[in-house]
Every structure is written in C-alpha cells, then in structure tokens.
Amino acid sequence: MRVRDIDIDPALVLAPMEGVTDLTFRRLVRSIGRCGLTVTEFVPGVALAEGHRSALRTVRFDADEHPVSVQVYGRDPDVLAEAARQVEEMGADIVDLNMGCPSKKVCAHSGGSALMKEPELARRIVRAIRAAVRIPFTVKMRAGWDDTLRNAPDLAAMCVDEGAEMIAVHWRTRADKYGGVRRLDTIAEVVRRVPVPVLANGDVVDVPSALETLDRTGAAGLMIGRGAIRDPWVFARIDRALRGLPPLQVDAAERERVLLEYFATIRTNFDSDRGALGRMKKIANHFCPGVGEGGDVLRSAVLHADTPDEAELRVRSFFAARREARLAG
C-alpha cells in the first residue's frame, strides 16, 4: 500500500492509543516486526503548536522509525495547521487528524469523534492542515457519532476532496465507545466512496479477524490497536497469513522475555515507581490474557502488585510454574 510516495509494507498499521503507543511500546512492536506504519499517541494540537515540552515528548520518535505518523486533535483550524507544520518540521512522514477518539476529554472540546457532528468545521480543519504542510495528510474517524449519524462515508469523501490521502475508519460509532455490535458495512461503503487507501480498524486481534475484516470491507489495509497490546506479534502473524506462510509460533519463554524486557524499559522511562507500576498494569491488563491458559491468573497477579519489583517477580513466578508443570507432565 502506498500513501503518495510512502510505502506501507505490509499494509498493517499500529493505531494511536493514549498512554500506550509511546516510544517504548512502538520500539517493542518494531523489534518484533512486520508493522508497516507506526502512529504516535494523539496530542492536542494547541499544545504542539505552542511547543509544550510534554507534547513534544509525547510525539518523539526514533531516527530510524520510518514511516511514522503523528496524530493531532482539536477544533481550531489555524491552531491545527500550525501543529501540522510542527509535525512536518520534526521529520515525521505523515500528519494525521484525529476524528475518531471517543473519550470525554477529547470530545468535550469538540475534538476527536465530536467533529463528526460538525462536518463544516471538519472541512475547514482538513483544508487548513492540507494547505499548511507538504507531507502526506491522513484522517482517522469512527463510523459516526451514533447509529442515527453514521456519516463516515460522506465525511471521508469530503476529507479526500480537501486533500486527505488515506482514511482509517473504526467500525464503532462514538456512542458505542468500546462495545457495540460489530458492523463492517460502513467501512465497506467508505472503501467504495473514496479513491485513496482505506484502513479498517476495530477488533482486529488475530488472523481470522484480520482476514474477515479485509474480505468484508475491501480495505487496503488494517489498523490494529488493542489487539497489538494483547499480542505484539499480531502484525507478523497476519503478514505471514497474507503471504501464505506457516503460522508464527510464539512460546512461553518468548512471551516472558518480551514482557519482562518491556517492564524494565518502562521503569527507565518513569520518574516514579508509582508511574511505572501504573503503566505496567495497563499493559498487563491486555497482554496477559494472550498468554493462553492461566493468563487471567497472571493478569490478576500483576494488577494486585504493590511495586514494580513485585510485578516483575510475579511474572517470573508464573512462567517458572508453567515450566515446572510441563516438566512434571
């Protein structure tokens, strides 16, 4: 898949997730491989435009992390245009507009998926960003605000008319939050309506869900969010399936190694044990169920740890017990 002159190979993209897709997590995903594009955590356009240190830290990326996209959100066209210019000056390959985040914090300021209720404001924002930068510009959105306003096809067509070069669409509406009944028809309609690549997003967690989503939508690629926390190997798994290669096998020792290395890196990036432990628990909440039998036990053990040392010890104890059980069996 290509976005102008940028190859996204494979056409598998790590979704932007607040408090997850920081530099540390993106390094983890890249180390495992077969992710065609990484996207930073989303950042308020005003904070980036004004050069706030926290915003600059949020969107930092490695010199060899290409292609990489930076996602911004907000409601002021001029401010978002300046934020986009900052993204371009940083050396990012793509700037992305967040029209999909369902969080109260973002929507309260008419950013994220709230823009889907204000299509003319969304048009002015898209037009302003497109005029501000030379790098490719993309948009991520949900299917709509709610079931009475599933307007992603119309908004996607507008965005492309104003210069957007790729559209990512989550099958959920804002009202669905993180639930709802899986519907892929809106994504399929976006694919039919626009001449640029479309990424399908939402509950792509393994090979079967990936193949079903591609088959039912006709999308050019997939954007994967929470599925990548549960299984950072998901990109490699899907890529191998699409290329007709044998399934990737990930044993318990590799899962233990990756989780402990990630925990160790988290600790180096936080100034306090409390902050590090909070991030460790957030990741474990998704990652642990993916280890298979006993995953819920491991998840509970980490979530009830009182210190980072205790969390790491509980991970080691869990996998040691699994090894002993296999030997005994």
CSV table of C-alpha atoms in Angstrom, one decimal:
chain,number,residue,atom,x,y,z
A,1,MET,CA,0.0,0.0,0.0
A,2,ARG,CA,1.3,3.5,-0.8
A,3,VAL,CA,0.3,6.9,0.6
A,4,ARG,CA,1.7,9.1,-2.1
A,5,ASP,CA,5.4,8.2,-2.2
A,6,ILE,CA,5.4,6.3,1.1
A,7,ASP,CA,5.4,2.6,1.1
A,8,ILE,CA,3.5,1.0,3.9
A,9,ASP,CA,4.6,-2.6,3.7
A,10,PRO,CA,2.9,-4.6,5.0
A,11,ALA,CA,-0.4,-2.7,5.0
A,12,LEU,CA,-0.7,-3.1,8.7
A,13,VAL,CA,-0.7,0.0,11.0
A,14,LEU,CA,-0.3,0.4,14.7
A,15,ALA,CA,-3.2,2.6,15.9
A,16,PRO,CA,-2.6,5.6,18.1
A,17,MET,CA,-3.6,4.9,21.7
A,18,GLU,CA,-3.3,7.3,24.5
A,19,GLY,CA,-1.0,6.0,27.3
A,20,VAL,CA,0.1,3.1,25.2
A,21,THR,CA,1.8,3.9,21.8
A,22,ASP,CA,4.6,5.9,23.3
A,23,LEU,CA,8.1,5.5,22.0
A,24,THR,CA,8.8,2.5,24.3
A,25,PHE,CA,5.8,0.5,23.1
A,26,ARG,CA,6.4,1.3,19.4
A,27,ARG,CA,10.0,0.1,19.8
A,28,LEU,CA,8.7,-3.1,21.2
A,29,VAL,CA,6.3,-3.6,18.2
A,30,ARG,CA,9.1,-2.6,15.7
A,31,SER,CA,11.5,-5.1,17.4
A,32,ILE,CA,9.1,-7.9,16.7
A,33,GLY,CA,8.5,-6.7,13.2
A,34,ARG,CA,6.1,-6.6,10.2
A,35,CYS,CA,4.3,-3.4,11.2
A,36,GLY,CA,4.2,-1.2,8.1
A,37,LEU,CA,3.5,2.2,9.9
A,38,THR,CA,3.6,3.3,13.5
A,39,VAL,CA,1.5,6.2,14.8
A,40,THR,CA,2.3,8.2,18.0
A,41,GLU,CA,-0.1,8.8,20.8
A,42,PHE,CA,-2.5,11.6,19.8
A,43,VAL,CA,-1.6,15.0,21.1
A,44,PRO,CA,-3.6,18.3,21.5
A,45,GLY,CA,-2.9,20.5,18.5
A,46,VAL,CA,-2.7,23.6,20.7
A,47,ALA,CA,0.0,22.0,22.9
A,48,LEU,CA,2.1,21.1,19.9
A,49,ALA,CA,1.6,24.4,18.2
A,50,GLU,CA,2.8,26.2,21.4
A,51,GLY,CA,5.8,23.9,21.8
A,52,HIS,CA,4.8,22.4,25.2
A,53,ARG,CA,7.5,20.1,26.4
A,54,SER,CA,5.0,17.4,27.3
A,55,ALA,CA,3.5,17.4,23.8
A,56,LEU,CA,6.9,17.2,22.2
A,57,ARG,CA,7.8,14.3,24.4
A,58,THR,CA,4.6,12.5,23.5
A,59,VAL,CA,5.3,12.6,19.8
A,60,ARG,CA,9.0,12.0,19.8
A,61,PHE,CA,10.2,9.1,17.6
A,62,ASP,CA,13.5,7.3,16.8
A,63,ALA,CA,15.6,8.4,13.9
A,64,ASP,CA,15.1,5.1,12.2
A,65,GLU,CA,11.4,4.9,12.9
A,66,HIS,CA,10.1,5.4,9.4
A,67,PRO,CA,7.5,5.6,8.2
A,68,VAL,CA,5.9,7.2,11.3
A,69,SER,CA,2.8,9.3,11.6
A,70,VAL,CA,1.9,11.9,14.3
A,71,GLN,CA,-1.8,12.3,15.2
A,72,VAL,CA,-3.2,15.7,16.3
A,73,TYR,CA,-6.6,16.7,17.6
A,74,GLY,CA,-8.6,19.8,18.3
A,75,ARG,CA,-11.2,22.2,16.8
A,76,ASP,CA,-9.3,25.3,15.7
A,77,PRO,CA,-8.2,25.2,12.0
A,78,ASP,CA,-5.4,27.7,12.4
A,79,VAL,CA,-4.0,26.0,15.5
A,80,LEU,CA,-4.1,22.6,13.9
A,81,ALA,CA,-2.5,23.9,10.8
A,82,GLU,CA,0.4,25.2,13.0
A,83,ALA,CA,0.6,21.9,14.8
A,84,ALA,CA,0.8,20.1,11.4
A,85,ARG,CA,3.7,22.4,10.5
A,86,GLN,CA,5.5,21.4,13.7
A,87,VAL,CA,4.9,17.7,12.8
A,88,GLU,CA,6.5,18.3,9.4
A,89,GLU,CA,9.5,20.1,10.9
A,90,MET,CA,10.1,17.2,13.2
A,91,GLY,CA,10.6,15.0,10.3
A,92,ALA,CA,7.5,12.8,10.6
A,93,ASP,CA,6.4,11.1,7.3
A,94,ILE,CA,2.7,11.7,7.8
A,95,VAL,CA,0.4,14.0,9.9
A,96,ASP,CA,-2.9,12.5,10.9
A,97,LEU,CA,-6.1,14.2,12.1
A,98,ASN,CA,-8.0,12.6,15.0
A,99,MET,CA,-11.7,12.5,14.2
A,100,GLY,CA,-12.2,9.2,16.0
A,101,CYS,CA,-11.3,9.4,19.6
A,102,PRO,CA,-14.4,8.8,21.8
A,103,SER,CA,-13.0,10.0,25.1
A,104,LYS,CA,-14.9,12.6,27.1
A,105,LYS,CA,-11.8,14.7,27.5
A,106,VAL,CA,-11.3,15.0,23.7
A,107,CYS,CA,-14.9,15.2,22.7
A,108,ALA,CA,-15.7,17.8,25.4
A,109,HIS,CA,-13.5,20.3,23.4
A,110,SER,CA,-15.2,19.2,20.2
A,111,GLY,CA,-12.2,17.3,19.0
A,112,GLY,CA,-11.9,13.6,18.1
A,113,SER,CA,-15.2,12.0,17.0
A,114,ALA,CA,-17.2,15.1,18.1
A,115,LEU,CA,-16.0,16.6,14.8
A,116,MET,CA,-18.3,14.1,13.0
A,117,LYS,CA,-21.2,16.2,14.3
A,118,GLU,CA,-19.7,19.4,12.7
A,119,PRO,CA,-18.8,18.5,9.1
A,120,GLU,CA,-18.3,22.1,8.0
A,121,LEU,CA,-15.9,22.7,10.9
A,122,ALA,CA,-14.2,19.4,10.0
A,123,ARG,CA,-13.9,20.6,6.4
A,124,ARG,CA,-12.2,23.9,7.5
A,125,ILE,CA,-9.7,21.9,9.6
A,126,VAL,CA,-8.9,19.5,6.9
A,127,ARG,CA,-8.4,22.3,4.4
A,128,ALA,CA,-6.2,24.3,6.8
A,129,ILE,CA,-3.9,21.3,7.6
A,130,ARG,CA,-3.6,20.3,3.9
A,131,ALA,CA,-2.6,23.9,3.0
A,132,ALA,CA,0.0,24.0,5.8
A,133,VAL,CA,2.2,21.0,5.0
A,134,ARG,CA,3.8,19.2,2.1
A,135,ILE,CA,4.0,15.8,3.7
A,136,PRO,CA,1.1,13.3,3.3
A,137,PHE,CA,-2.0,14.1,5.4
A,138,THR,CA,-4.4,11.4,6.6
A,139,VAL,CA,-7.6,11.2,8.7
A,140,LYS,CA,-8.8,8.7,11.3
A,141,MET,CA,-12.5,8.5,12.1
A,142,ARG,CA,-15.3,6.4,13.5
A,143,ALA,CA,-18.3,5.1,11.6
A,144,GLY,CA,-20.2,8.1,13.0
A,145,TRP,CA,-21.4,9.8,16.2
A,146,ASP,CA,-24.2,7.3,16.8
A,147,ASP,CA,-26.5,5.0,14.9
A,148,THR,CA,-28.5,8.0,13.7
A,149,LEU,CA,-25.4,9.6,12.3
A,150,ARG,CA,-23.2,7.0,10.6
A,151,ASN,CA,-21.7,9.6,8.3
A,152,ALA,CA,-18.2,8.3,7.8
A,153,PRO,CA,-18.7,7.8,4.0
A,154,ASP,CA,-19.7,11.4,3.5
A,155,LEU,CA,-17.0,12.8,5.8
A,156,ALA,CA,-14.4,10.6,4.2
A,157,ALA,CA,-15.3,11.8,0.7
A,158,MET,CA,-15.1,15.4,1.9
A,159,CYS,CA,-11.7,14.8,3.5
A,160,VAL,CA,-10.4,13.3,0.3
A,161,ASP,CA,-11.9,16.2,-1.8
A,162,GLU,CA,-9.9,18.5,0.5
A,163,GLY,CA,-6.6,16.6,0.1
A,164,ALA,CA,-6.6,13.7,2.6
A,165,GLU,CA,-4.5,10.9,1.2
A,166,MET,CA,-5.6,8.0,3.4
A,167,ILE,CA,-8.6,7.3,5.6
A,168,ALA,CA,-8.8,5.0,8.6
A,169,VAL,CA,-12.2,4.0,9.8
A,170,HIS,CA,-13.2,2.3,13.0
A,171,TRP,CA,-16.5,0.3,12.7
A,172,ARG,CA,-17.8,1.6,16.0
A,173,THR,CA,-19.6,4.9,16.5
A,174,ARG,CA,-18.7,7.3,19.3
A,175,ALA,CA,-21.8,6.1,21.2
A,176,ASP,CA,-20.5,2.5,21.0
A,177,LYS,CA,-17.4,3.5,23.0
A,178,TYR,CA,-15.6,0.2,23.3
A,179,GLY,CA,-18.7,-2.0,22.9
A,180,GLY,CA,-21.4,-2.3,20.3
A,181,VAL,CA,-22.3,-4.9,17.7
A,182,ARG,CA,-19.6,-5.4,15.1
A,183,ARG,CA,-20.7,-3.8,11.8
A,184,LEU,CA,-18.3,-3.5,8.9
A,185,ASP,CA,-20.7,-2.2,6.3
A,186,THR,CA,-19.8,1.5,6.9
A,187,ILE,CA,-16.1,0.8,6.3
A,188,ALA,CA,-17.0,-1.1,3.1
A,189,GLU,CA,-19.1,2.0,2.0
A,190,VAL,CA,-16.1,4.3,2.6
A,191,VAL,CA,-13.9,2.0,0.5
A,192,ARG,CA,-16.5,2.3,-2.3
A,193,ARG,CA,-16.7,6.1,-2.0
A,194,VAL,CA,-13.1,7.2,-2.0
A,195,PRO,CA,-10.1,6.7,-4.4
A,196,VAL,CA,-7.5,6.7,-1.7
A,197,PRO,CA,-6.4,3.8,0.6
A,198,VAL,CA,-8.7,2.9,3.5
A,199,LEU,CA,-7.6,1.2,6.7
A,200,ALA,CA,-10.2,-0.9,8.5
A,201,ASN,CA,-10.0,-0.6,12.3
A,202,GLY,CA,-11.7,-2.2,15.2
A,203,ASP,CA,-11.3,-5.6,17.0
A,204,VAL,CA,-8.6,-6.9,14.6
A,205,VAL,CA,-6.9,-9.2,17.2
A,206,ASP,CA,-5.8,-12.2,15.3
A,207,VAL,CA,-5.5,-13.8,11.8
A,208,PRO,CA,-9.2,-14.8,11.5
A,209,SER,CA,-10.5,-11.4,12.4
A,210,ALA,CA,-8.0,-9.7,10.1
A,211,LEU,CA,-8.9,-11.9,7.1
A,212,GLU,CA,-12.6,-11.4,7.8
A,213,THR,CA,-12.3,-7.7,8.0
A,214,LEU,CA,-10.3,-7.4,4.8
A,215,ASP,CA,-12.8,-9.7,3.0
A,216,ARG,CA,-15.9,-7.9,4.1
A,217,THR,CA,-14.7,-4.4,3.7
A,218,GLY,CA,-12.3,-4.5,0.7
A,219,ALA,CA,-10.0,-2.2,2.7
A,220,ALA,CA,-6.4,-1.7,1.5
A,221,GLY,CA,-5.0,-2.4,5.0
A,222,LEU,CA,-5.7,-2.8,8.7
A,223,MET,CA,-5.1,-0.5,11.7
A,224,ILE,CA,-4.6,-2.5,14.9
A,225,GLY,CA,-4.9,-1.1,18.4
A,226,ARG,CA,-5.7,-3.1,21.5
A,227,GLY,CA,-5.0,-6.3,19.6
A,228,ALA,CA,-1.4,-5.3,19.5
A,229,ILE,CA,-1.2,-4.9,23.3
A,230,ARG,CA,-2.6,-8.4,23.8
A,231,ASP,CA,-0.3,-9.8,21.1
A,232,PRO,CA,2.6,-7.7,19.9
A,233,TRP,CA,3.3,-10.5,17.4
A,234,VAL,CA,-0.1,-9.9,15.7
A,235,PHE,CA,1.4,-8.0,12.8
A,236,ALA,CA,3.8,-10.8,12.0
A,237,ARG,CA,1.0,-13.3,12.3
A,238,ILE,CA,-1.3,-11.5,9.9
A,239,ASP,CA,1.5,-10.7,7.5
A,240,ARG,CA,2.5,-14.4,7.3
A,241,ALA,CA,-1.1,-15.5,6.7
A,242,LEU,CA,-1.5,-12.9,3.9
A,243,ARG,CA,1.7,-14.2,2.3
A,244,GLY,CA,0.7,-17.9,2.6
A,245,LEU,CA,3.5,-18.7,5.1
A,246,PRO,CA,3.2,-21.1,8.0
A,247,PRO,CA,1.8,-19.7,11.3
A,248,LEU,CA,4.1,-18.0,13.6
A,249,GLN,CA,4.8,-19.9,16.8
A,250,VAL,CA,5.5,-17.9,20.0
A,251,ASP,CA,6.4,-20.0,23.0
A,252,ALA,CA,6.1,-19.1,26.7
A,253,ALA,CA,9.8,-18.3,27.0
A,254,GLU,CA,9.5,-15.6,24.3
A,255,ARG,CA,6.4,-14.1,25.9
A,256,GLU,CA,8.1,-13.9,29.3
A,257,ARG,CA,11.2,-12.4,27.8
A,258,VAL,CA,9.2,-9.7,25.9
A,259,LEU,CA,7.0,-8.8,28.9
A,260,LEU,CA,9.9,-8.5,31.3
A,261,GLU,CA,12.1,-6.5,28.9
A,262,TYR,CA,9.2,-4.2,28.3
A,263,PHE,CA,8.6,-3.8,32.0
A,264,ALA,CA,12.3,-3.0,32.5
A,265,THR,CA,12.1,-0.3,29.8
A,266,ILE,CA,9.0,1.2,31.3
A,267,ARG,CA,10.9,1.6,34.6
A,268,THR,CA,13.7,3.5,33.0
A,269,ASN,CA,11.2,6.0,31.4
A,270,PHE,CA,9.2,6.9,34.5
A,271,ASP,CA,10.5,9.1,37.3
A,272,SER,CA,8.5,7.3,40.0
A,273,ASP,CA,7.7,3.7,40.8
A,274,ARG,CA,4.1,4.6,41.0
A,275,GLY,CA,4.0,5.8,37.4
A,276,ALA,CA,5.9,2.8,36.2
A,277,LEU,CA,3.7,0.4,38.0
A,278,GLY,CA,0.6,2.1,36.6
A,279,ARG,CA,1.8,1.6,33.1
A,280,MET,CA,2.9,-1.9,33.7
A,281,LYS,CA,-0.6,-2.8,35.0
A,282,LYS,CA,-2.2,-1.1,32.0
A,283,ILE,CA,-0.2,-3.2,29.6
A,284,ALA,CA,-0.6,-6.4,31.6
A,285,ASN,CA,-4.3,-5.9,31.6
A,286,HIS,CA,-4.3,-6.6,27.8
A,287,PHE,CA,-1.1,-8.6,27.4
A,288,CYS,CA,-1.7,-11.3,30.0
A,289,PRO,CA,-4.9,-12.9,28.6
A,290,GLY,CA,-2.9,-13.5,25.4
A,291,VAL,CA,-0.5,-16.0,27.1
A,292,GLY,CA,-3.2,-18.7,26.9
A,293,GLU,CA,-4.0,-21.0,29.8
A,294,GLY,CA,-3.5,-19.2,33.1
A,295,GLY,CA,-3.4,-15.8,31.5
A,296,ASP,CA,-6.2,-14.4,33.7
A,297,VAL,CA,-4.2,-15.6,36.8
A,298,LEU,CA,-1.1,-13.8,35.6
A,299,ARG,CA,-3.2,-10.7,34.9
A,300,SER,CA,-4.6,-10.7,38.3
A,301,ALA,CA,-1.2,-11.2,39.9
A,302,VAL,CA,0.3,-8.2,38.2
A,303,LEU,CA,-2.8,-6.0,38.8
A,304,HIS,CA,-2.5,-6.7,42.5
A,305,ALA,CA,1.2,-6.0,42.8
A,306,ASP,CA,2.2,-3.1,45.0
A,307,THR,CA,5.6,-2.3,43.5
A,308,PRO,CA,7.3,-2.7,40.1
A,309,ASP,CA,9.7,-5.3,41.7
A,310,GLU,CA,6.7,-7.3,42.9
A,311,ALA,CA,5.1,-7.2,39.4
A,312,GLU,CA,8.2,-8.5,37.8
A,313,LEU,CA,8.6,-11.2,40.4
A,314,ARG,CA,5.0,-12.4,39.9
A,315,VAL,CA,5.7,-12.6,36.1
A,316,ARG,CA,8.8,-14.7,36.7
A,317,SER,CA,7.0,-16.9,39.2
A,318,PHE,CA,4.1,-17.5,36.8
A,319,PHE,CA,6.3,-18.6,33.9
A,320,ALA,CA,8.5,-20.7,36.2
A,321,ALA,CA,5.4,-22.6,37.5
A,322,ARG,CA,4.4,-23.2,33.9
A,323,ARG,CA,7.8,-24.6,33.1
A,324,GLU,CA,7.7,-26.9,36.2
A,325,ALA,CA,4.2,-28.1,35.2
A,326,ARG,CA,5.4,-29.0,31.7
A,327,LEU,CA,8.4,-30.9,33.0
A,328,ALA,CA,6.2,-32.7,35.6
A,329,GLY,CA,3.7,-33.6,32.9
